[in-house]
Amino acid sequence: MRKRTSHTAARLPGFTLTIGFTIAYLSAVVLLPLSMLFMRAAGLGPAGFWEVVTTPRVVAAYKLSFGAAFAAAGINTIFGAVIAWCLVRYSFPGRRIVDAMVDLPFALPTAVSG
């Protein structure tokens, strides 16, 4: 019987290259726009930056974005609690389909589902 002296993790061929390319690409897609945003904001100075972020049009955009987010979160909380209650407490035809549809957003990325 052979005795193992050390445990080596099995490596997938090309894993290092693939993960390196993925991290580089995502860094470029995320970090380049963010760095330009920070550079332009830094060029304005504190007073100019505050003037831009407090204009009526920007404040209206803040209100719309946060209002829609809070409304969606509230509606999702109410309907999610009702659906969860029904799935746990009752047995009905189509229960497994409803349960699968609830789990679908966790298993399928938003970009794939449309």
PDB file of N, CA and C in Angstrom, residues 35-113:
ATOM      1  N   SER A  35     -11.978  55.161 -12.446  1.00  0.00           N
ATOM      2  CA  SER A  35     -10.827  56.058 -12.326  1.00  0.00           C
ATOM      3  C   SER A  35     -11.077  57.364 -13.069  1.00  0.00           C
ATOM      4  N   MET A  36     -11.722  57.306 -14.228  1.00  0.00           N
ATOM      5  CA  MET A  36     -12.052  58.543 -14.949  1.00  0.00           C
ATOM      6  C   MET A  36     -13.058  59.379 -14.164  1.00  0.00           C
ATOM      7  N   LEU A  37     -14.004  58.734 -13.537  1.00  0.00           N
ATOM      8  CA  LEU A  37     -14.979  59.443 -12.722  1.00  0.00           C
ATOM      9  C   LEU A  37     -14.300  60.173 -11.574  1.00  0.00           C
ATOM     10  N   PHE A  38     -13.403  59.491 -10.892  1.00  0.00           N
ATOM     11  CA  PHE A  38     -12.688  60.122  -9.777  1.00  0.00           C
ATOM     12  C   PHE A  38     -11.770  61.236 -10.251  1.00  0.00           C
ATOM     13  N   MET A  39     -11.137  61.056 -11.406  1.00  0.00           N
ATOM     14  CA  MET A  39     -10.257  62.109 -11.925  1.00  0.00           C
ATOM     15  C   MET A  39     -11.048  63.374 -12.258  1.00  0.00           C
ATOM     16  N   ARG A  40     -12.201  63.203 -12.890  1.00  0.00           N
ATOM     17  CA  ARG A  40     -13.015  64.379 -13.231  1.00  0.00           C
ATOM     18  C   ARG A  40     -13.577  65.038 -11.989  1.00  0.00           C
ATOM     19  N   ALA A  41     -13.977  64.232 -11.001  1.00  0.00           N
ATOM     20  CA  ALA A  41     -14.492  64.796  -9.754  1.00  0.00           C
ATOM     21  C   ALA A  41     -13.386  65.524  -9.004  1.00  0.00           C
ATOM     22  N   ALA A  42     -12.181  64.980  -9.019  1.00  0.00           N
ATOM     23  CA  ALA A  42     -11.066  65.637  -8.333  1.00  0.00           C
ATOM     24  C   ALA A  42     -10.689  66.937  -9.024  1.00  0.00           C
ATOM     25  N   GLY A  43     -10.876  67.009 -10.331  1.00  0.00           N
ATOM     26  CA  GLY A  43     -10.560  68.230 -11.071  1.00  0.00           C
ATOM     27  C   GLY A  43     -11.510  69.373 -10.758  1.00  0.00           C
ATOM     28  N   LEU A  44     -12.692  69.066 -10.270  1.00  0.00           N
ATOM     29  CA  LEU A  44     -13.665  70.114  -9.949  1.00  0.00           C
ATOM     30  C   LEU A  44     -13.343  70.821  -8.641  1.00  0.00           C
ATOM     31  N   GLY A  45     -12.715  70.137  -7.734  1.00  0.00           N
ATOM     32  CA  GLY A  45     -12.500  70.682  -6.398  1.00  0.00           C
ATOM     33  C   GLY A  45     -13.730  70.438  -5.542  1.00  0.00           C
ATOM     34  N   PRO A  46     -13.607  70.603  -4.229  1.00  0.00           N
ATOM     35  CA  PRO A  46     -14.734  70.318  -3.335  1.00  0.00           C
ATOM     36  C   PRO A  46     -15.955  71.198  -3.606  1.00  0.00           C
ATOM     37  N   ALA A  47     -15.754  72.480  -3.842  1.00  0.00           N
ATOM     38  CA  ALA A  47     -16.893  73.380  -4.073  1.00  0.00           C
ATOM     39  C   ALA A  47     -17.594  73.055  -5.385  1.00  0.00           C
ATOM     40  N   GLY A  48     -16.821  72.818  -6.433  1.00  0.00           N
ATOM     41  CA  GLY A  48     -17.414  72.472  -7.724  1.00  0.00           C
ATOM     42  C   GLY A  48     -18.129  71.138  -7.686  1.00  0.00           C
ATOM     43  N   PHE A  49     -17.539  70.172  -6.981  1.00  0.00           N
ATOM     44  CA  PHE A  49     -18.171  68.866  -6.849  1.00  0.00           C
ATOM     45  C   PHE A  49     -19.503  68.982  -6.123  1.00  0.00           C
ATOM     46  N   TRP A  50     -19.527  69.742  -5.024  1.00  0.00           N
ATOM     47  CA  TRP A  50     -20.761  69.912  -4.260  1.00  0.00           C
ATOM     48  C   TRP A  50     -21.821  70.618  -5.099  1.00  0.00           C
ATOM     49  N   GLU A  51     -21.397  71.574  -5.909  1.00  0.00           N
ATOM     50  CA  GLU A  51     -22.338  72.295  -6.771  1.00  0.00           C
ATOM     51  C   GLU A  51     -22.976  71.348  -7.785  1.00  0.00           C
ATOM     52  N   VAL A  52     -22.172  70.444  -8.334  1.00  0.00           N
ATOM     53  CA  VAL A  52     -22.685  69.503  -9.337  1.00  0.00           C
ATOM     54  C   VAL A  52     -23.653  68.503  -8.712  1.00  0.00           C
ATOM     55  N   VAL A  53     -23.310  67.951  -7.546  1.00  0.00           N
ATOM     56  CA  VAL A  53     -24.149  66.898  -6.963  1.00  0.00           C
ATOM     57  C   VAL A  53     -25.395  67.437  -6.276  1.00  0.00           C
ATOM     58  N   THR A  54     -25.518  68.749  -6.142  1.00  0.00           N
ATOM     59  CA  THR A  54     -26.715  69.312  -5.508  1.00  0.00           C
ATOM     60  C   THR A  54     -27.584  70.097  -6.475  1.00  0.00           C
ATOM     61  N   THR A  55     -27.339  69.972  -7.767  1.00  0.00           N
ATOM     62  CA  THR A  55     -28.225  70.637  -8.727  1.00  0.00           C
ATOM     63  C   THR A  55     -29.595  69.969  -8.686  1.00  0.00           C
ATOM     64  N   PRO A  56     -30.649  70.710  -9.011  1.00  0.00           N
ATOM     65  CA  PRO A  56     -32.006  70.133  -8.936  1.00  0.00           C
ATOM     66  C   PRO A  56     -32.189  68.878  -9.795  1.00  0.00           C
ATOM     67  N   ARG A  57     -31.562  68.836 -10.949  1.00  0.00           N
ATOM     68  CA  ARG A  57     -31.712  67.670 -11.816  1.00  0.00           C
ATOM     69  C   ARG A  57     -31.083  66.420 -11.176  1.00  0.00           C
ATOM     70  N   VAL A  58     -29.930  66.582 -10.555  1.00  0.00           N
ATOM     71  CA  VAL A  58     -29.256  65.451  -9.917  1.00  0.00           C
ATOM     72  C   VAL A  58     -30.026  65.003  -8.677  1.00  0.00           C
ATOM     73  N   VAL A  59     -30.527  65.957  -7.902  1.00  0.00           N
ATOM     74  CA  VAL A  59     -31.314  65.610  -6.711  1.00  0.00           C
ATOM     75  C   VAL A  59     -32.591  64.871  -7.116  1.00  0.00           C
ATOM     76  N   ALA A  60     -33.212  65.294  -8.220  1.00  0.00           N
ATOM     77  CA  ALA A  60     -34.399  64.589  -8.714  1.00  0.00           C
ATOM     78  C   ALA A  60     -34.044  63.158  -9.127  1.00  0.00           C
ATOM     79  N   ALA A  61     -32.873  62.977  -9.724  1.00  0.00           N
ATOM     80  CA  ALA A  61     -32.433  61.628 -10.098  1.00  0.00           C
ATOM     81  C   ALA A  61     -32.193  60.773  -8.858  1.00  0.00           C
ATOM     82  N   TYR A  62     -31.601  61.378  -7.806  1.00  0.00           N
ATOM     83  CA  TYR A  62     -31.420  60.649  -6.544  1.00  0.00           C
ATOM     84  C   TYR A  62     -32.764  60.200  -5.984  1.00  0.00           C
ATOM     85  N   LYS A  63     -33.718  61.126  -5.954  1.00  0.00           N
ATOM     86  CA  LYS A  63     -35.038  60.805  -5.393  1.00  0.00           C
ATOM     87  C   LYS A  63     -35.713  59.688  -6.177  1.00  0.00           C
ATOM     88  N   LEU A  64     -35.645  59.765  -7.495  1.00  0.00           N
ATOM     89  CA  LEU A  64     -36.265  58.734  -8.326  1.00  0.00           C
ATOM     90  C   LEU A  64     -35.593  57.377  -8.108  1.00  0.00           C
ATOM     91  N   SER A  65     -34.270  57.357  -8.102  1.00  0.00           N
ATOM     92  CA  SER A  65     -33.540  56.090  -7.943  1.00  0.00           C
ATOM     93  C   SER A  65     -33.804  55.454  -6.587  1.00  0.00           C
ATOM     94  N   PHE A  66     -33.647  56.236  -5.526  1.00  0.00           N
ATOM     95  CA  PHE A  66     -33.847  55.675  -4.188  1.00  0.00           C
ATOM     96  C   PHE A  66     -35.317  55.363  -3.922  1.00  0.00           C
ATOM     97  N   GLY A  67     -36.220  56.180  -4.431  1.00  0.00           N
ATOM     98  CA  GLY A  67     -37.649  55.899  -4.262  1.00  0.00           C
ATOM     99  C   GLY A  67     -38.048  54.603  -4.946  1.00  0.00           C
ATOM    100  N   ALA A  68     -37.569  54.405  -6.179  1.00  0.00           N
ATOM    101  CA  ALA A  68     -37.880  53.166  -6.896  1.00  0.00           C
ATOM    102  C   ALA A  68     -37.261  51.958  -6.198  1.00  0.00           C
ATOM    103  N   ALA A  69     -36.045  52.114  -5.689  1.00  0.00           N
ATOM    104  CA  ALA A  69     -35.388  51.002  -4.991  1.00  0.00           C
ATOM    105  C   ALA A  69     -36.134  50.634  -3.714  1.00  0.00           C
ATOM    106  N   PHE A  70     -36.540  51.628  -2.936  1.00  0.00           N
ATOM    107  CA  PHE A  70     -37.276  51.346  -1.697  1.00  0.00           C
ATOM    108  C   PHE A  70     -38.653  50.752  -1.991  1.00  0.00           C
ATOM    109  N   ALA A  71     -39.325  51.244  -3.030  1.00  0.00           N
ATOM    110  CA  ALA A  71     -40.630  50.683  -3.392  1.00  0.00           C
ATOM    111  C   ALA A  71     -40.487  49.226  -3.831  1.00  0.00           C
ATOM    112  N   ALA A  72     -39.487  48.947  -4.664  1.00  0.00           N
ATOM    113  CA  ALA A  72     -39.270  47.568  -5.119  1.00  0.00           C
ATOM    114  C   ALA A  72     -38.917  46.656  -3.950  1.00  0.00           C
ATOM    115  N   ALA A  73     -38.088  47.139  -3.036  1.00  0.00           N
ATOM    116  CA  ALA A  73     -37.720  46.323  -1.872  1.00  0.00           C
ATOM    117  C   ALA A  73     -38.932  46.046  -0.995  1.00  0.00           C
ATOM    118  N   GLY A  74     -39.780  47.032  -0.797  1.00  0.00           N
ATOM    119  CA  GLY A  74     -40.984  46.829   0.013  1.00  0.00           C
ATOM    120  C   GLY A  74     -41.951  45.845  -0.619  1.00  0.00           C
ATOM    121  N   ILE A  75     -42.189  46.016  -1.913  1.00  0.00           N
ATOM    122  CA  ILE A  75     -43.097  45.106  -2.617  1.00  0.00           C
ATOM    123  C   ILE A  75     -42.534  43.688  -2.617  1.00  0.00           C
ATOM    124  N   ASN A  76     -41.235  43.551  -2.888  1.00  0.00           N
ATOM    125  CA  ASN A  76     -40.616  42.221  -2.887  1.00  0.00           C
ATOM    126  C   ASN A  76     -40.654  41.576  -1.511  1.00  0.00           C
ATOM    127  N   THR A  77     -40.508  42.361  -0.466  1.00  0.00           N
ATOM    128  CA  THR A  77     -40.569  41.814   0.890  1.00  0.00           C
ATOM    129  C   THR A  77     -41.953  41.259   1.188  1.00  0.00           C
ATOM    130  N   ILE A  78     -42.975  42.019   0.861  1.00  0.00           N
ATOM    131  CA  ILE A  78     -44.351  41.580   1.131  1.00  0.00           C
ATOM    132  C   ILE A  78     -44.689  40.325   0.331  1.00  0.00           C
ATOM    133  N   PHE A  79     -44.486  40.375  -0.983  1.00  0.00           N
ATOM    134  CA  PHE A  79     -44.829  39.221  -1.808  1.00  0.00           C
ATOM    135  C   PHE A  79     -43.931  38.020  -1.509  1.00  0.00           C
ATOM    136  N   GLY A  80     -42.658  38.264  -1.207  1.00  0.00           N
ATOM    137  CA  GLY A  80     -41.757  37.165  -0.863  1.00  0.00           C
ATOM    138  C   GLY A  80     -42.177  36.459   0.406  1.00  0.00           C
ATOM    139  N   ALA A  81     -42.597  37.232   1.409  1.00  0.00           N
ATOM    140  CA  ALA A  81     -43.050  36.626   2.665  1.00  0.00           C
ATOM    141  C   ALA A  81     -44.322  35.806   2.450  1.00  0.00           C
ATOM    142  N   VAL A  82     -45.243  36.323   1.648  1.00  0.00           N
ATOM    143  CA  VAL A  82     -46.492  35.593   1.375  1.00  0.00           C
ATOM    144  C   VAL A  82     -46.201  34.296   0.619  1.00  0.00           C
ATOM    145  N   ILE A  83     -45.357  34.373  -0.403  1.00  0.00           N
ATOM    146  CA  ILE A  83     -45.036  33.171  -1.178  1.00  0.00           C
ATOM    147  C   ILE A  83     -44.293  32.156  -0.313  1.00  0.00           C
ATOM    148  N   ALA A  84     -43.345  32.624   0.498  1.00  0.00           N
ATOM    149  CA  ALA A  84     -42.614  31.708   1.382  1.00  0.00           C
ATOM    150  C   ALA A  84     -43.560  31.038   2.371  1.00  0.00           C
ATOM    151  N   TRP A  85     -44.485  31.800   2.928  1.00  0.00           N
ATOM    152  CA  TRP A  85     -45.462  31.248   3.869  1.00  0.00           C
ATOM    153  C   TRP A  85     -46.293  30.151   3.194  1.00  0.00           C
ATOM    154  N   CYS A  86     -46.769  30.438   1.998  1.00  0.00           N
ATOM    155  CA  CYS A  86     -47.595  29.455   1.282  1.00  0.00           C
ATOM    156  C   CYS A  86     -46.794  28.204   0.915  1.00  0.00           C
ATOM    157  N   LEU A  87     -45.541  28.385   0.511  1.00  0.00           N
ATOM    158  CA  LEU A  87     -44.728  27.231   0.134  1.00  0.00           C
ATOM    159  C   LEU A  87     -44.416  26.336   1.325  1.00  0.00           C
ATOM    160  N   VAL A  88     -44.245  26.922   2.490  1.00  0.00           N
ATOM    161  CA  VAL A  88     -43.902  26.137   3.673  1.00  0.00           C
ATOM    162  C   VAL A  88     -45.138  25.504   4.296  1.00  0.00           C
ATOM    163  N   ARG A  89     -46.242  26.222   4.336  1.00  0.00           N
ATOM    164  CA  ARG A  89     -47.423  25.770   5.078  1.00  0.00           C
ATOM    165  C   ARG A  89     -48.376  24.884   4.292  1.00  0.00           C
ATOM    166  N   TYR A  90     -48.480  25.091   2.988  1.00  0.00           N
ATOM    167  CA  TYR A  90     -49.529  24.422   2.222  1.00  0.00           C
ATOM    168  C   TYR A  90     -48.946  23.547   1.125  1.00  0.00           C
ATOM    169  N   SER A  91     -49.692  22.507   0.813  1.00  0.00           N
ATOM    170  CA  SER A  91     -49.363  21.654  -0.316  1.00  0.00           C
ATOM    171  C   SER A  91     -50.422  21.885  -1.386  1.00  0.00           C
ATOM    172  N   PHE A  92     -50.004  22.287  -2.567  1.00  0.00           N
ATOM    173  CA  PHE A  92     -50.950  22.599  -3.634  1.00  0.00           C
ATOM    174  C   PHE A  92     -50.341  22.193  -4.970  1.00  0.00           C
ATOM    175  N   PRO A  93     -51.189  21.987  -5.989  1.00  0.00           N
ATOM    176  CA  PRO A  93     -50.666  21.620  -7.306  1.00  0.00           C
ATOM    177  C   PRO A  93     -49.785  22.749  -7.857  1.00  0.00           C
ATOM    178  N   GLY A  94     -48.636  22.402  -8.368  1.00  0.00           N
ATOM    179  CA  GLY A  94     -47.715  23.397  -8.907  1.00  0.00           C
ATOM    180  C   GLY A  94     -46.761  23.980  -7.877  1.00  0.00           C
ATOM    181  N   ARG A  95     -46.794  23.422  -6.680  1.00  0.00           N
ATOM    182  CA  ARG A  95     -45.949  23.951  -5.598  1.00  0.00           C
ATOM    183  C   ARG A  95     -44.467  23.849  -5.950  1.00  0.00           C
ATOM    184  N   ARG A  96     -44.058  22.739  -6.525  1.00  0.00           N
ATOM    185  CA  ARG A  96     -42.649  22.551  -6.879  1.00  0.00           C
ATOM    186  C   ARG A  96     -42.230  23.505  -7.988  1.00  0.00           C
ATOM    187  N   ILE A  97     -43.133  23.815  -8.896  1.00  0.00           N
ATOM    188  CA  ILE A  97     -42.818  24.769  -9.968  1.00  0.00           C
ATOM    189  C   ILE A  97     -42.636  26.162  -9.388  1.00  0.00           C
ATOM    190  N   VAL A  98     -43.520  26.556  -8.490  1.00  0.00           N
ATOM    191  CA  VAL A  98     -43.394  27.869  -7.843  1.00  0.00           C
ATOM    192  C   VAL A  98     -42.100  27.931  -7.040  1.00  0.00           C
ATOM    193  N   ASP A  99     -41.768  26.863  -6.346  1.00  0.00           N
ATOM    194  CA  ASP A  99     -40.525  26.819  -5.577  1.00  0.00           C
ATOM    195  C   ASP A  99     -39.311  26.944  -6.498  1.00  0.00           C
ATOM    196  N   ALA A 100     -39.355  26.278  -7.638  1.00  0.00           N
ATOM    197  CA  ALA A 100     -38.257  26.376  -8.602  1.00  0.00           C
ATOM    198  C   ALA A 100     -38.153  27.787  -9.173  1.00  0.00           C
ATOM    199  N   MET A 101     -39.289  28.431  -9.419  1.00  0.00           N
ATOM    200  CA  MET A 101     -39.267  29.797  -9.950  1.00  0.00           C
ATOM    201  C   MET A 101     -38.713  30.785  -8.926  1.00  0.00           C
ATOM    202  N   VAL A 102     -38.952  30.510  -7.648  1.00  0.00           N
ATOM    203  CA  VAL A 102     -38.394  31.365  -6.597  1.00  0.00           C
ATOM    204  C   VAL A 102     -36.875  31.212  -6.556  1.00  0.00           C
ATOM    205  N   ASP A 103     -36.377  29.995  -6.755  1.00  0.00           N
ATOM    206  CA  ASP A 103     -34.938  29.735  -6.706  1.00  0.00           C
ATOM    207  C   ASP A 103     -34.214  30.136  -7.986  1.00  0.00           C
ATOM    208  N   LEU A 104     -34.925  30.316  -9.068  1.00  0.00           N
ATOM    209  CA  LEU A 104     -34.308  30.592 -10.363  1.00  0.00           C
ATOM    210  C   LEU A 104     -33.410  31.829 -10.377  1.00  0.00           C
ATOM    211  N   PRO A 105     -33.794  32.964  -9.795  1.00  0.00           N
ATOM    212  CA  PRO A 105     -32.892  34.122  -9.833  1.00  0.00           C
ATOM    213  C   PRO A 105     -31.570  33.899  -9.108  1.00  0.00           C
ATOM    214  N   PHE A 106     -31.535  32.988  -8.149  1.00  0.00           N
ATOM    215  CA  PHE A 106     -30.282  32.707  -7.457  1.00  0.00           C
ATOM    216  C   PHE A 106     -29.360  31.835  -8.301  1.00  0.00           C
ATOM    217  N   ALA A 107     -29.931  31.005  -9.165  1.00  0.00           N
ATOM    218  CA  ALA A 107     -29.142  30.080  -9.970  1.00  0.00           C
ATOM    219  C   ALA A 107     -28.784  30.642 -11.335  1.00  0.00           C
ATOM    220  N   LEU A 108     -29.555  31.590 -11.825  1.00  0.00           N
ATOM    221  CA  LEU A 108     -29.373  32.100 -13.179  1.00  0.00           C
ATOM    222  C   LEU A 108     -29.033  33.584 -13.131  1.00  0.00           C
ATOM    223  N   PRO A 109     -27.920  33.991 -13.700  1.00  0.00           N
ATOM    224  CA  PRO A 109     -27.581  35.415 -13.679  1.00  0.00           C
ATOM    225  C   PRO A 109     -28.605  36.258 -14.431  1.00  0.00           C
ATOM    226  N   THR A 110     -28.723  37.499 -14.035  1.00  0.00           N
ATOM    227  CA  THR A 110     -29.696  38.403 -14.647  1.00  0.00           C
ATOM    228  C   THR A 110     -29.416  38.606 -16.130  1.00  0.00           C
ATOM    229  N   ALA A 111     -28.156  38.677 -16.509  1.00  0.00           N
ATOM    230  CA  ALA A 111     -27.803  38.909 -17.909  1.00  0.00           C
ATOM    231  C   ALA A 111     -28.251  37.759 -18.804  1.00  0.00           C
ATOM    232  N   VAL A 112     -28.296  36.552 -18.280  1.00  0.00           N
ATOM    233  CA  VAL A 112     -28.710  35.401 -19.073  1.00  0.00           C
ATOM    234  C   VAL A 112     -30.218  35.390 -19.261  1.00  0.00           C
ATOM    235  N   SER A 113     -30.952  35.731 -18.205  1.00  0.00           N
ATOM    236  CA  SER A 113     -32.408  35.644 -18.267  1.00  0.00           C
ATOM    237  C   SER A 113     -33.037  36.799 -19.033  1.00  0.00           C
TER     238      SER A 113
END
